[in-house]
Coordinates of C-alpha atoms in Angstrom, one line a residue:
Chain A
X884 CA -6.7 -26.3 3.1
X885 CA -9.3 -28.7 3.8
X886 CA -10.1 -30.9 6.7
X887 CA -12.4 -34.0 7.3
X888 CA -15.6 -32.9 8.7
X889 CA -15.1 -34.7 11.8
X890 CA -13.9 -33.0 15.0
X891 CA -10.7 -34.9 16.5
X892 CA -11.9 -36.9 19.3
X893 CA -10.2 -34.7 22.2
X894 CA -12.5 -32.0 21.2
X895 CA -15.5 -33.5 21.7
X896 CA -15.8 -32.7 25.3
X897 CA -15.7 -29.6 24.7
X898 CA -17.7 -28.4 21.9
X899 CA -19.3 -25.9 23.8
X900 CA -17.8 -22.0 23.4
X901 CA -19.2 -19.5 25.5
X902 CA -18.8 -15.9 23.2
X903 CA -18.3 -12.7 24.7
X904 CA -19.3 -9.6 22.9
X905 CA -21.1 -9.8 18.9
X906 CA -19.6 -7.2 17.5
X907 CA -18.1 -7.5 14.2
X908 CA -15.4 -9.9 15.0
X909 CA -17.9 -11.7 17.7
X910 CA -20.0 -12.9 14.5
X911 CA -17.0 -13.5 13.0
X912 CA -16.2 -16.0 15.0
X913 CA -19.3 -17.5 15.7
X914 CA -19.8 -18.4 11.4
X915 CA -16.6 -19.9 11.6
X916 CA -16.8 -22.1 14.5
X917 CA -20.9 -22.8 14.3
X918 CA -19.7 -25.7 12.2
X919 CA -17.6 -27.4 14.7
X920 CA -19.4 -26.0 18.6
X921 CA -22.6 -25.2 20.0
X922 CA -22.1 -21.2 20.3
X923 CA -23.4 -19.2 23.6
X924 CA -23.7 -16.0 23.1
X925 CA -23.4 -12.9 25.0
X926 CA -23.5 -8.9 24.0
X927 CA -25.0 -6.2 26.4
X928 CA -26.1 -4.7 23.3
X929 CA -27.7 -7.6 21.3
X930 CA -31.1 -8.7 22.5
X931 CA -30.8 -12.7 22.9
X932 CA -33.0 -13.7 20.2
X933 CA -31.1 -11.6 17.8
X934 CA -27.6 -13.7 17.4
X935 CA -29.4 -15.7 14.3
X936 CA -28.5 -18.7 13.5
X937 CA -25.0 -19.3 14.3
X938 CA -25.1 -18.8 18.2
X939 CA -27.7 -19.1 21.1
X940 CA -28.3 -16.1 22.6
X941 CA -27.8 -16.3 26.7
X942 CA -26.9 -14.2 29.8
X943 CA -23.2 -13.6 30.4
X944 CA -23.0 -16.0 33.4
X945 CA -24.0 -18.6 31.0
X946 CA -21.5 -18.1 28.2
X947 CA -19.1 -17.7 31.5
X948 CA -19.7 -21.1 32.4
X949 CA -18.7 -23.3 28.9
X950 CA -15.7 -25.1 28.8
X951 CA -14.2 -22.5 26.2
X952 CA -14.9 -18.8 26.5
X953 CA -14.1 -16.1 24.0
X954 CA -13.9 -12.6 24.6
X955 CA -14.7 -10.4 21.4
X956 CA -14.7 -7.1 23.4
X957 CA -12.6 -4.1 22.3
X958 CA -9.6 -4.2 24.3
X959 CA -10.5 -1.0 26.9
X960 CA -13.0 -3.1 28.1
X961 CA -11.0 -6.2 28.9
X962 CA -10.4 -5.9 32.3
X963 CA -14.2 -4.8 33.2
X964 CA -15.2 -8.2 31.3
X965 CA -12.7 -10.4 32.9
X966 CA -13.8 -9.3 36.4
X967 CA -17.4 -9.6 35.4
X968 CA -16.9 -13.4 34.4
X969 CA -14.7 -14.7 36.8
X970 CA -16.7 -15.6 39.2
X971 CA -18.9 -17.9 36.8
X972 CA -15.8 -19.3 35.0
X973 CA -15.7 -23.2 35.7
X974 CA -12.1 -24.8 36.9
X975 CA -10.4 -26.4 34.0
X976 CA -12.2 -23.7 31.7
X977 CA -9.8 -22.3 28.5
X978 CA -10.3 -18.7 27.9
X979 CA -9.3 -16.6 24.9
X980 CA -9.3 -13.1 23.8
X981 CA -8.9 -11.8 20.3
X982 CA -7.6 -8.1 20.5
X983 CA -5.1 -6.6 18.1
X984 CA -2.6 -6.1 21.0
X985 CA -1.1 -8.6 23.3
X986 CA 1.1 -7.5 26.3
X987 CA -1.9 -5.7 27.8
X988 CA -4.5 -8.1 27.3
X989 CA -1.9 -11.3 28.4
X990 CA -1.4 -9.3 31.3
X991 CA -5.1 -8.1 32.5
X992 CA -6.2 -12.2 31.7
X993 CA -3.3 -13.2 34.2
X994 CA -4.0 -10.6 37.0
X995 CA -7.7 -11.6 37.0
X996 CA -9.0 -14.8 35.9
X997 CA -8.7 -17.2 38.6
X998 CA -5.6 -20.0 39.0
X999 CA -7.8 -22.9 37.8
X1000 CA -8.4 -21.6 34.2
X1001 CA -6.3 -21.1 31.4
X1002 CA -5.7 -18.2 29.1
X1003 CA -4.7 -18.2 25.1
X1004 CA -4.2 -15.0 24.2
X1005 CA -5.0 -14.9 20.9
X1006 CA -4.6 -12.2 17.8
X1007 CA -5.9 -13.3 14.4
X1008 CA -4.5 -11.1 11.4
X1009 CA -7.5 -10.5 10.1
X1010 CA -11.0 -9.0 9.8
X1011 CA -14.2 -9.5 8.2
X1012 CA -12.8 -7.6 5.2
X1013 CA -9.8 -9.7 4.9
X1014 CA -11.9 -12.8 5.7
X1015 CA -14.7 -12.5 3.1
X1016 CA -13.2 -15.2 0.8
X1017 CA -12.9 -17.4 3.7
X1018 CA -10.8 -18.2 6.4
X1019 CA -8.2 -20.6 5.7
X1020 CA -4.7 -20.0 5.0
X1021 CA -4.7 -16.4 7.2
X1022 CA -2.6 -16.5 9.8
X1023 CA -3.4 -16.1 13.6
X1024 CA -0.8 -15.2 16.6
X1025 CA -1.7 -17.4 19.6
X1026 CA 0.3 -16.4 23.3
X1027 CA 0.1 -19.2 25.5
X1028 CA -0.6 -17.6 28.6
X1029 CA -1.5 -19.9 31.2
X1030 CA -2.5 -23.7 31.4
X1031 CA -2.0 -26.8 28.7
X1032 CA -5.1 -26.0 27.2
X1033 CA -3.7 -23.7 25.4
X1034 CA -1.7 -25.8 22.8
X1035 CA -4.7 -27.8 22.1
X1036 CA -6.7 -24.9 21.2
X1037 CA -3.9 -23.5 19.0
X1038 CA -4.3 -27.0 17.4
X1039 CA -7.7 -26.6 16.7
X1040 CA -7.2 -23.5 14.7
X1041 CA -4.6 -25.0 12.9
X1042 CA -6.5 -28.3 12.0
X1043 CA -9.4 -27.9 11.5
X1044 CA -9.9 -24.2 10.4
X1045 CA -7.2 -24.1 8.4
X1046 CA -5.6 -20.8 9.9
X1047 CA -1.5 -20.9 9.9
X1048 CA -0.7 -20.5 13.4
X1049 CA 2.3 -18.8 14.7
X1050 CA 3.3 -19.2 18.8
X1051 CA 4.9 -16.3 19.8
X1052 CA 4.7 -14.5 23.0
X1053 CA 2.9 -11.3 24.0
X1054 CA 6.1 -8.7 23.6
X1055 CA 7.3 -9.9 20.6
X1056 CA 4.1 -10.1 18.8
X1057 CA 3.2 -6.5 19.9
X1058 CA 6.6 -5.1 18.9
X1059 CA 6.4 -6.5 15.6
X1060 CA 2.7 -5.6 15.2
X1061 CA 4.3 -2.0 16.1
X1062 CA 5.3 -1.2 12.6
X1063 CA 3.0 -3.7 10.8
X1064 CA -0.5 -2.8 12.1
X1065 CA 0.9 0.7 13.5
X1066 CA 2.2 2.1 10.2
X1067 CA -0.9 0.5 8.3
X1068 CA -3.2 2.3 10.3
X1069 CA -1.5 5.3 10.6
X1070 CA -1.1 6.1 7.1
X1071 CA -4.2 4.8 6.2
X1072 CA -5.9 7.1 8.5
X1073 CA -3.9 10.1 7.0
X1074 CA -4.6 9.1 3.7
X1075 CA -8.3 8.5 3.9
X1076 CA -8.4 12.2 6.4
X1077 CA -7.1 13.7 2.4
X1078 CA -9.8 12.4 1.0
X1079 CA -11.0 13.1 -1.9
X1080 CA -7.8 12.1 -3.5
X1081 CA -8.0 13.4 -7.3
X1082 CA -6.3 10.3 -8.2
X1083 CA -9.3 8.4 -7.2
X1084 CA -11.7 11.0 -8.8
X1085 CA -13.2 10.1 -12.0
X1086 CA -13.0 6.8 -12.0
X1087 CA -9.2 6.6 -11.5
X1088 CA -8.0 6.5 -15.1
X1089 CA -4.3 7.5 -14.3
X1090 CA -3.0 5.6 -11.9
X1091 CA -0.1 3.3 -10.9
X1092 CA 0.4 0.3 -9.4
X1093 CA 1.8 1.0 -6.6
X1094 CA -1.0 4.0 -5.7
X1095 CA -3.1 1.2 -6.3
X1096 CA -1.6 -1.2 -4.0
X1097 CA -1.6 1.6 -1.5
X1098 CA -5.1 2.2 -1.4
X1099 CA -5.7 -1.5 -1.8
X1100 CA -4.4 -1.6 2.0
X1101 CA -6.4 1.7 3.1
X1102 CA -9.6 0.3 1.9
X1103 CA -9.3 -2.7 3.7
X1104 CA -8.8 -1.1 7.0
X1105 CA -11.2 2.0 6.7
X1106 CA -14.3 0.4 8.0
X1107 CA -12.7 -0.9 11.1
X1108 CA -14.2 -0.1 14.5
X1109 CA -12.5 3.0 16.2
X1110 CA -11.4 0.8 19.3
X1111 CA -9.3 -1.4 16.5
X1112 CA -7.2 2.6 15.6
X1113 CA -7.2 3.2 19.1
X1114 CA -5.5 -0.5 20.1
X1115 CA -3.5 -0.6 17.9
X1116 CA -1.9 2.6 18.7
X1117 CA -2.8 3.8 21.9
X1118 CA -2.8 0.1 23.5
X1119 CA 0.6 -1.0 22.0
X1120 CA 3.5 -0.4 24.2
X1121 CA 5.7 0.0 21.3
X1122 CA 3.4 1.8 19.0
X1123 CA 4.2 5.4 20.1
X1124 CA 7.8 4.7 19.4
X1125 CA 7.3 3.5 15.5
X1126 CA 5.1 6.9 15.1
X1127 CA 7.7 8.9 16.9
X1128 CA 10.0 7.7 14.2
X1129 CA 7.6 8.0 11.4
X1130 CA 6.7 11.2 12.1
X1131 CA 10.6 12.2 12.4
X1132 CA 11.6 11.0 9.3
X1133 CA 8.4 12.4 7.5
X1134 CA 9.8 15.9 8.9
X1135 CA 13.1 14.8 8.0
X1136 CA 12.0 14.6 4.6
X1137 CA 9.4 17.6 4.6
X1138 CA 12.5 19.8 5.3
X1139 CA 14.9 18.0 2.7
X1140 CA 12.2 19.4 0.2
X1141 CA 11.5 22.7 1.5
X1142 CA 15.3 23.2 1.4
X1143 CA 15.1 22.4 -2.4
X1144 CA 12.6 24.2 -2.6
X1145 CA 14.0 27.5 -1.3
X1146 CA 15.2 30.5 -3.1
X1147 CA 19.2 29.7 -4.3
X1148 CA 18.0 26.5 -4.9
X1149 CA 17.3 25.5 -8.8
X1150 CA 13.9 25.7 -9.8
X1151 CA 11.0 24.8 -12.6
X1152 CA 9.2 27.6 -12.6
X1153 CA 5.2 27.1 -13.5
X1154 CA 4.3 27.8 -16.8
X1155 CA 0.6 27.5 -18.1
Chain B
X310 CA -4.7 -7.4 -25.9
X311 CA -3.0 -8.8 -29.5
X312 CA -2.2 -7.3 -33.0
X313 CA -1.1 -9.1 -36.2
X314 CA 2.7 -8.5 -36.6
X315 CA 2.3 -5.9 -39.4
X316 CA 2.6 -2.0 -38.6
X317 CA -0.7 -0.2 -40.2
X318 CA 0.5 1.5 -43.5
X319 CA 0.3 4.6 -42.2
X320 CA 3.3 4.5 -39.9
X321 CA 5.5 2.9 -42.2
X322 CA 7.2 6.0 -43.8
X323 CA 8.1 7.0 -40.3
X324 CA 9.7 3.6 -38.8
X325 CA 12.8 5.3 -37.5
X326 CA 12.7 6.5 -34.1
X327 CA 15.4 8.9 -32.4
X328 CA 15.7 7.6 -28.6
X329 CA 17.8 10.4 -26.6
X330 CA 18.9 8.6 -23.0
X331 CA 19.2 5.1 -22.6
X332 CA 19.1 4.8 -19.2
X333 CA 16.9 2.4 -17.6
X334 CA 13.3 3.5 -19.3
X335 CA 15.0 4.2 -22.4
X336 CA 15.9 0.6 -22.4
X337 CA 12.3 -0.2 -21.5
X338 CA 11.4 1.7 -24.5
X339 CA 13.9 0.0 -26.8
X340 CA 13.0 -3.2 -26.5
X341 CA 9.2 -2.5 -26.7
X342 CA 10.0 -0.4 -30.1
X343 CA 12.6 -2.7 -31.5
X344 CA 9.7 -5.1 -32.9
X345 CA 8.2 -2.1 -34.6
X346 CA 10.6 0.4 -35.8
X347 CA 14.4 1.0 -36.1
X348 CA 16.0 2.7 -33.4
X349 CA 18.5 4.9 -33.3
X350 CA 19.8 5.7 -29.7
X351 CA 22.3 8.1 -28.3
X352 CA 23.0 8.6 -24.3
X353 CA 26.3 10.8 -23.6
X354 CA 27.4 7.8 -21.2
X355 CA 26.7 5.1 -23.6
X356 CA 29.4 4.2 -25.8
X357 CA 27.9 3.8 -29.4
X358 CA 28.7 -0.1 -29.4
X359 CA 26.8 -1.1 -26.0
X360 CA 23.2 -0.5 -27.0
X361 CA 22.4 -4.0 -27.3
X362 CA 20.7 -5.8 -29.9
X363 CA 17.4 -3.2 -29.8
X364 CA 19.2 -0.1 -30.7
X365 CA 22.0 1.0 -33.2
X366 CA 24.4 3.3 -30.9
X367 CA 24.7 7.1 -33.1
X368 CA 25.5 10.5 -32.5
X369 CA 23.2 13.3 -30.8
X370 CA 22.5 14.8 -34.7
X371 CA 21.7 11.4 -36.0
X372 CA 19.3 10.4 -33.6
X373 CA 17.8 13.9 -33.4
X374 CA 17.4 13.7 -37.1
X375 CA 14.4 10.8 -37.1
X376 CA 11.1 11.4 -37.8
X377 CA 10.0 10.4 -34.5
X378 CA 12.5 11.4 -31.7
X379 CA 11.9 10.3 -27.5
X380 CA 13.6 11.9 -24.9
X381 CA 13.9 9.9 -22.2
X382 CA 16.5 12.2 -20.2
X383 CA 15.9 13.0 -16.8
X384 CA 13.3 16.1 -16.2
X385 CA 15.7 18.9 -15.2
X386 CA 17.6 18.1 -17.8
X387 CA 15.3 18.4 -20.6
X388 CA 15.5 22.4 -21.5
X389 CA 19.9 21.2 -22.1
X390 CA 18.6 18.4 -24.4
X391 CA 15.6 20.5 -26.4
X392 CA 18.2 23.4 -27.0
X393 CA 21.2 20.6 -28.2
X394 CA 18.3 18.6 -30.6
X395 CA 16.7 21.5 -31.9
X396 CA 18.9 22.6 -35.0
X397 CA 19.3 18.8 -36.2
X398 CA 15.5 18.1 -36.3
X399 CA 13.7 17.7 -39.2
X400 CA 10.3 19.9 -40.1
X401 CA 7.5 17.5 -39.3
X402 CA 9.0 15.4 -36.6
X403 CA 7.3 14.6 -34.3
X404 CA 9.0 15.0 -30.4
X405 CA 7.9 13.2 -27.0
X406 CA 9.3 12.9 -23.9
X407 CA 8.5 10.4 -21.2
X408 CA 9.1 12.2 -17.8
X409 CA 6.7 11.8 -14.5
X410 CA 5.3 15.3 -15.1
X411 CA 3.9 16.9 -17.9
X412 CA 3.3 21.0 -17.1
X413 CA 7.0 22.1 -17.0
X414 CA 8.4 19.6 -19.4
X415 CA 5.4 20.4 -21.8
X416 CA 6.1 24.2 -21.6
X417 CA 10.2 23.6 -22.0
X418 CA 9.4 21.7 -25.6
X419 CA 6.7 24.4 -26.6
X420 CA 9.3 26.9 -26.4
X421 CA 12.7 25.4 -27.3
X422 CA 11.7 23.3 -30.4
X423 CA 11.2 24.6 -33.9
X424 CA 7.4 25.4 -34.9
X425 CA 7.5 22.9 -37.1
X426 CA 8.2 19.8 -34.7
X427 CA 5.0 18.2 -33.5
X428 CA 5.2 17.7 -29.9
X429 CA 3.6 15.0 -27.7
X430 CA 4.1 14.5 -24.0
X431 CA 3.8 12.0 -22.3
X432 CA 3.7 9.9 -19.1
X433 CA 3.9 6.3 -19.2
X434 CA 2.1 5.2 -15.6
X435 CA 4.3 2.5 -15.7
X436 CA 8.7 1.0 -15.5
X437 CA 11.1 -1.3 -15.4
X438 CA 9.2 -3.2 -12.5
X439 CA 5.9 -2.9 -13.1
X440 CA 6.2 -4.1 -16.9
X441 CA 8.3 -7.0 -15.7
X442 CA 5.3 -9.0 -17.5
X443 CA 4.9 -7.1 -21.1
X444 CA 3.6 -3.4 -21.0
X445 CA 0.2 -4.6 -22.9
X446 CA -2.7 -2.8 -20.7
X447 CA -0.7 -0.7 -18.6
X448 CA -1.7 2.8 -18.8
X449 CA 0.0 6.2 -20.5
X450 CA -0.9 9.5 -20.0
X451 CA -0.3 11.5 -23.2
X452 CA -0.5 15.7 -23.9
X453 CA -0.9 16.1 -27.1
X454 CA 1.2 19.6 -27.2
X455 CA 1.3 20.6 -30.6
X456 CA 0.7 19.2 -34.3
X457 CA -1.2 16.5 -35.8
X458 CA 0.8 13.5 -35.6
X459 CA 0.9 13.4 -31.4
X460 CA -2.9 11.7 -32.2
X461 CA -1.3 9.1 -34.3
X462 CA 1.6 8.2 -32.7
X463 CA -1.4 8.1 -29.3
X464 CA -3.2 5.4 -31.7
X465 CA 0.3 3.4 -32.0
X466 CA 0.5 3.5 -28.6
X467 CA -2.9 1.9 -28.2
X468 CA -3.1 -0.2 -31.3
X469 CA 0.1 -1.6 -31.4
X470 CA 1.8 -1.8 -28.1
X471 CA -1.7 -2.2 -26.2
X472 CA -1.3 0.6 -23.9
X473 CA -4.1 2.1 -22.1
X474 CA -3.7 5.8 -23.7
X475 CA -5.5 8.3 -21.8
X476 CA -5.1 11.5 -23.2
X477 CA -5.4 14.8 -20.9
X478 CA -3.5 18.2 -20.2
X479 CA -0.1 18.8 -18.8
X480 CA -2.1 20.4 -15.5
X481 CA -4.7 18.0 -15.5
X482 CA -2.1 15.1 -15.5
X483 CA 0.3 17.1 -13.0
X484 CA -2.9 17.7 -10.2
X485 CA -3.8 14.1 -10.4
X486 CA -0.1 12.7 -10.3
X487 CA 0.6 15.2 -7.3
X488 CA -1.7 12.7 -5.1
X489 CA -1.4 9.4 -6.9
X490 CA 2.8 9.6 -7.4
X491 CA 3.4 12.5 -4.9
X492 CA 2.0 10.3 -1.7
X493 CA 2.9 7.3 -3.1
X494 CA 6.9 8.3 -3.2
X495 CA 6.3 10.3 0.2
X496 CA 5.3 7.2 2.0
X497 CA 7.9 4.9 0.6
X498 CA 10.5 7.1 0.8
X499 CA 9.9 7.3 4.5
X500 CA 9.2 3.3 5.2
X501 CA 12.3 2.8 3.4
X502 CA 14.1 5.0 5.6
X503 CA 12.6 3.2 8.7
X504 CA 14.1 0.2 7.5
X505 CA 14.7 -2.6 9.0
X506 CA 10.7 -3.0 9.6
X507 CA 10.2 -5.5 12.5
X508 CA 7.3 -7.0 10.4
X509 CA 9.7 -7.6 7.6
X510 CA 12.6 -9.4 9.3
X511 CA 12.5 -12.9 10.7
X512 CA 10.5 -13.9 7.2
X513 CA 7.1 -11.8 7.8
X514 CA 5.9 -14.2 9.5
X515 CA 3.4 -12.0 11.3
X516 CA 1.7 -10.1 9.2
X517 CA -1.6 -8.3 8.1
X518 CA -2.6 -7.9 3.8
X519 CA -2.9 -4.7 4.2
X520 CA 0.8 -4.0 5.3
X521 CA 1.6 -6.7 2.6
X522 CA -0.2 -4.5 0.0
X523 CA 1.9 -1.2 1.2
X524 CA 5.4 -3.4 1.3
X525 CA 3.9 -4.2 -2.5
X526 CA 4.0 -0.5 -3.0
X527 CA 7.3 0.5 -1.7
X528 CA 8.7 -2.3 -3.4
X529 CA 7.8 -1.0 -6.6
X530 CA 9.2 2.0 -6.0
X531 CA 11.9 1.7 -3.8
X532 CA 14.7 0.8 -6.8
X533 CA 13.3 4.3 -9.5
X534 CA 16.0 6.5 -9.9
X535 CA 16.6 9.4 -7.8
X536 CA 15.8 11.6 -10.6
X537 CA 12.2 10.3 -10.3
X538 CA 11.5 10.8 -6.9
X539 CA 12.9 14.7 -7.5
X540 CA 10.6 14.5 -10.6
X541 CA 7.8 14.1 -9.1
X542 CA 7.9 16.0 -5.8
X543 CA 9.8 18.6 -6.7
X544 CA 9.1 19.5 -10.6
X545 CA 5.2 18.9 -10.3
X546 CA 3.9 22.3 -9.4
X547 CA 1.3 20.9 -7.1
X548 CA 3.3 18.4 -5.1
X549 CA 3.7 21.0 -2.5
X550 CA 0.7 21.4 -1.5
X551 CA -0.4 17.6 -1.4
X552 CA 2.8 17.0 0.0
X553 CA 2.2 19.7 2.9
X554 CA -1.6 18.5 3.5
X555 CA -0.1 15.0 4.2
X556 CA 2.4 16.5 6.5
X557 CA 0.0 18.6 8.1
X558 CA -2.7 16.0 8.5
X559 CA 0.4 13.2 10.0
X560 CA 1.2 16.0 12.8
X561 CA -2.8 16.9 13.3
X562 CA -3.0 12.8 13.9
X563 CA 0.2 12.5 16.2
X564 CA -1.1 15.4 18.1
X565 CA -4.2 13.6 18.9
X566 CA -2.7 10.3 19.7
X567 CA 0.3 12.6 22.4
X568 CA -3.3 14.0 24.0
X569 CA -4.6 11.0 24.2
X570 CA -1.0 9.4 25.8
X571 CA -0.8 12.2 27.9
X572 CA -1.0 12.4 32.0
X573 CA -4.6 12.9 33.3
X574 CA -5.8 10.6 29.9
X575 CA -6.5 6.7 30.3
X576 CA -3.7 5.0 30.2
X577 CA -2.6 1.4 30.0
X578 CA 0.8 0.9 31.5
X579 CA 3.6 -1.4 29.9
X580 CA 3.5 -4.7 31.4
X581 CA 5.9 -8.0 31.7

């Protein structure tokens, strides 16, 4: 998709976006949107004339204070972040976050952000991986949590970065991300734990398609942060209960094969 | 990859080829052959007039009588169909089989054909769904078991139908496939069993490309024959232990994600 490089008038007020945390995701964000805000920044951990050229390094009471503030913090520290800018957040003010859960967050964003703001919680499917060809077409859940503001923002996203959009609400996206992101990352982690895998020794010469695809999906989620494993399924109300039945029906099958397996059953001996 | 319609000379004595089993790879197999050689096909369930336009229906002794005989039976039953061939081939055949391992059916054929039978087995990485689009560049495994002729029927594979040929030994082949079929199989068999996934009802509408890359996988897998699945976990001597590493590692990672749920551990509490 491509867009006009105008802004829609109604954005104009509002071009400035106050950024919370510049971790991965943080500069993420801040390439993407560069084009179309002025970006302040904020990260404990990144000096402020080290954000380069996409974002103005400033203190957190300053990012606090724009019209549209994003928090790119791993989701344990929500809470601690939310309490730390709500006393600089400006009435009228549209805040955002962008973890990989959304019951939790929603909820933490409602409980402590004051009355006058409003709150998108917002969880884009992808990551710098996923994005490296660009971010147009990939898809980003949006939670309207609180306030009118939100709608407009989801608008944004859609329009004029080209990202498919889909409303949902904060339970139903977490139980579906449950089994999407949940499995994902739970296999992948197993998988990449049995590493090396001889099928990926030497060049992979025998292989299938469907190993392939497999390991397709574990490389593209082996470099993310710990706090993205840990949200996913330690953060996710529903994720213990996808495991719970991942791990019983992987023990389900692990005794199937034992039993054929065991002695009285038929079996190929191995022959050199 | 393309080759002018004419067979090399040197396969043209031997353009008959013996196909025992026409189930679905067979089928695969006969329609990839039929533009190069006249087959003759038997399968005990296949009345002799339903082969289809790729394949002249005959009896076991007929087909078993070609220069060039492929058994493309199931794996367990391979030792029945060596011993039923074995007094109707002719010296300087040359035999292959197709299955998804290679040590056990490789020793079977060693022992239960005639000295003078070439053998050459094989393990085409690739069926019915994945060579949807022409077989050309898809990959075979092949073990050349006994005899001269397994190297040139190899070079037919690669010269004529375009297959990737990698040649290797029946343990080498079963090691590797142990990790790349073994897990593979494993993991769909148990997201299939988990079935309905949330992320997969409702259209998909949420979801990530790397849970998209492992539906990919189960898809391609999810419709093989039960035969294969037993195949390849239970007749590859080292599935077992790649199986029981996987199953291992799955109950080390839940273990650390129960810790991490359990009282006294940070917790974040399920919220409306």
């Amino acid at each position: 998709m491509s867009f006009p490089p105008k802004t829609p008038a109604r954005f104009a007020p509002a071009r400035t976006v106050g950024l919370i945390g510049f971790g991965a995701f943080g500069r993420l964000i801040a390439h993407h949107l560069a084009p179309h805000a002025r970006l302040r920044a904020y990260d404990p951990v990144v000096a402020a004339d080290a954000f380069g050229p996409d974002a103005e390094g400033v203190d957190l009471a300053t990012a606090a204070a724009c019209p549209f503030v994003i928090l790119a913090t791993p989701v344990p520290t929500l809470r601690t972040v939310a309490r730390a800018i709500a006393p600089h957040l400006r009435p009228g003010a549209l805040v955002a976050d962008v973890g990989s859960v959304k019951v939790v967050p929603a909820a933490i964003l409602r409980a402590e952000l004051p009355a006058q703001v409003d709150i998108l919680a917002t969880h884009p499917l992808f990551g710098p991986q996923s994005a490296r060809d660009g971010i147009a077409g990939l898809t980003v859940a949006v939670c309207p949590v609180r306030g009118r503001r939100s709608l407009r923002a989801a608008a944004f996203l859609r329009r004029v970065l080209g990202l498919a959009v889909v409303v949902t609400t904060p339970e139903a996206h977490d139980r579906e991300m449950a089994a999407v992101q949940g499995l994902t990352h739970l296999i992948a982690k197993v998988l990449v734990r049995m590493e090396p895998l001889p099928g990926r020794a030497g060049g992979r010469r025998m292989t299938t398609r469907s190993f392939e695809r497999i390991m397709e999906a574990v490389d593209m989620v082996r470099h993310d942060a710990p706090e993205v494993f840990s949200a996913i399924e330690r953060q996710n109300p529903f994720a213990p209960e996808v495991r719970r039945r991942f791990f019983a029906l992987a023990a389900e099958l692990e005794a199937e094969l034992d039993a054929a397996d065991a002695p009285g059953a038929p079996r190929l001996a191995l022959v050199r």
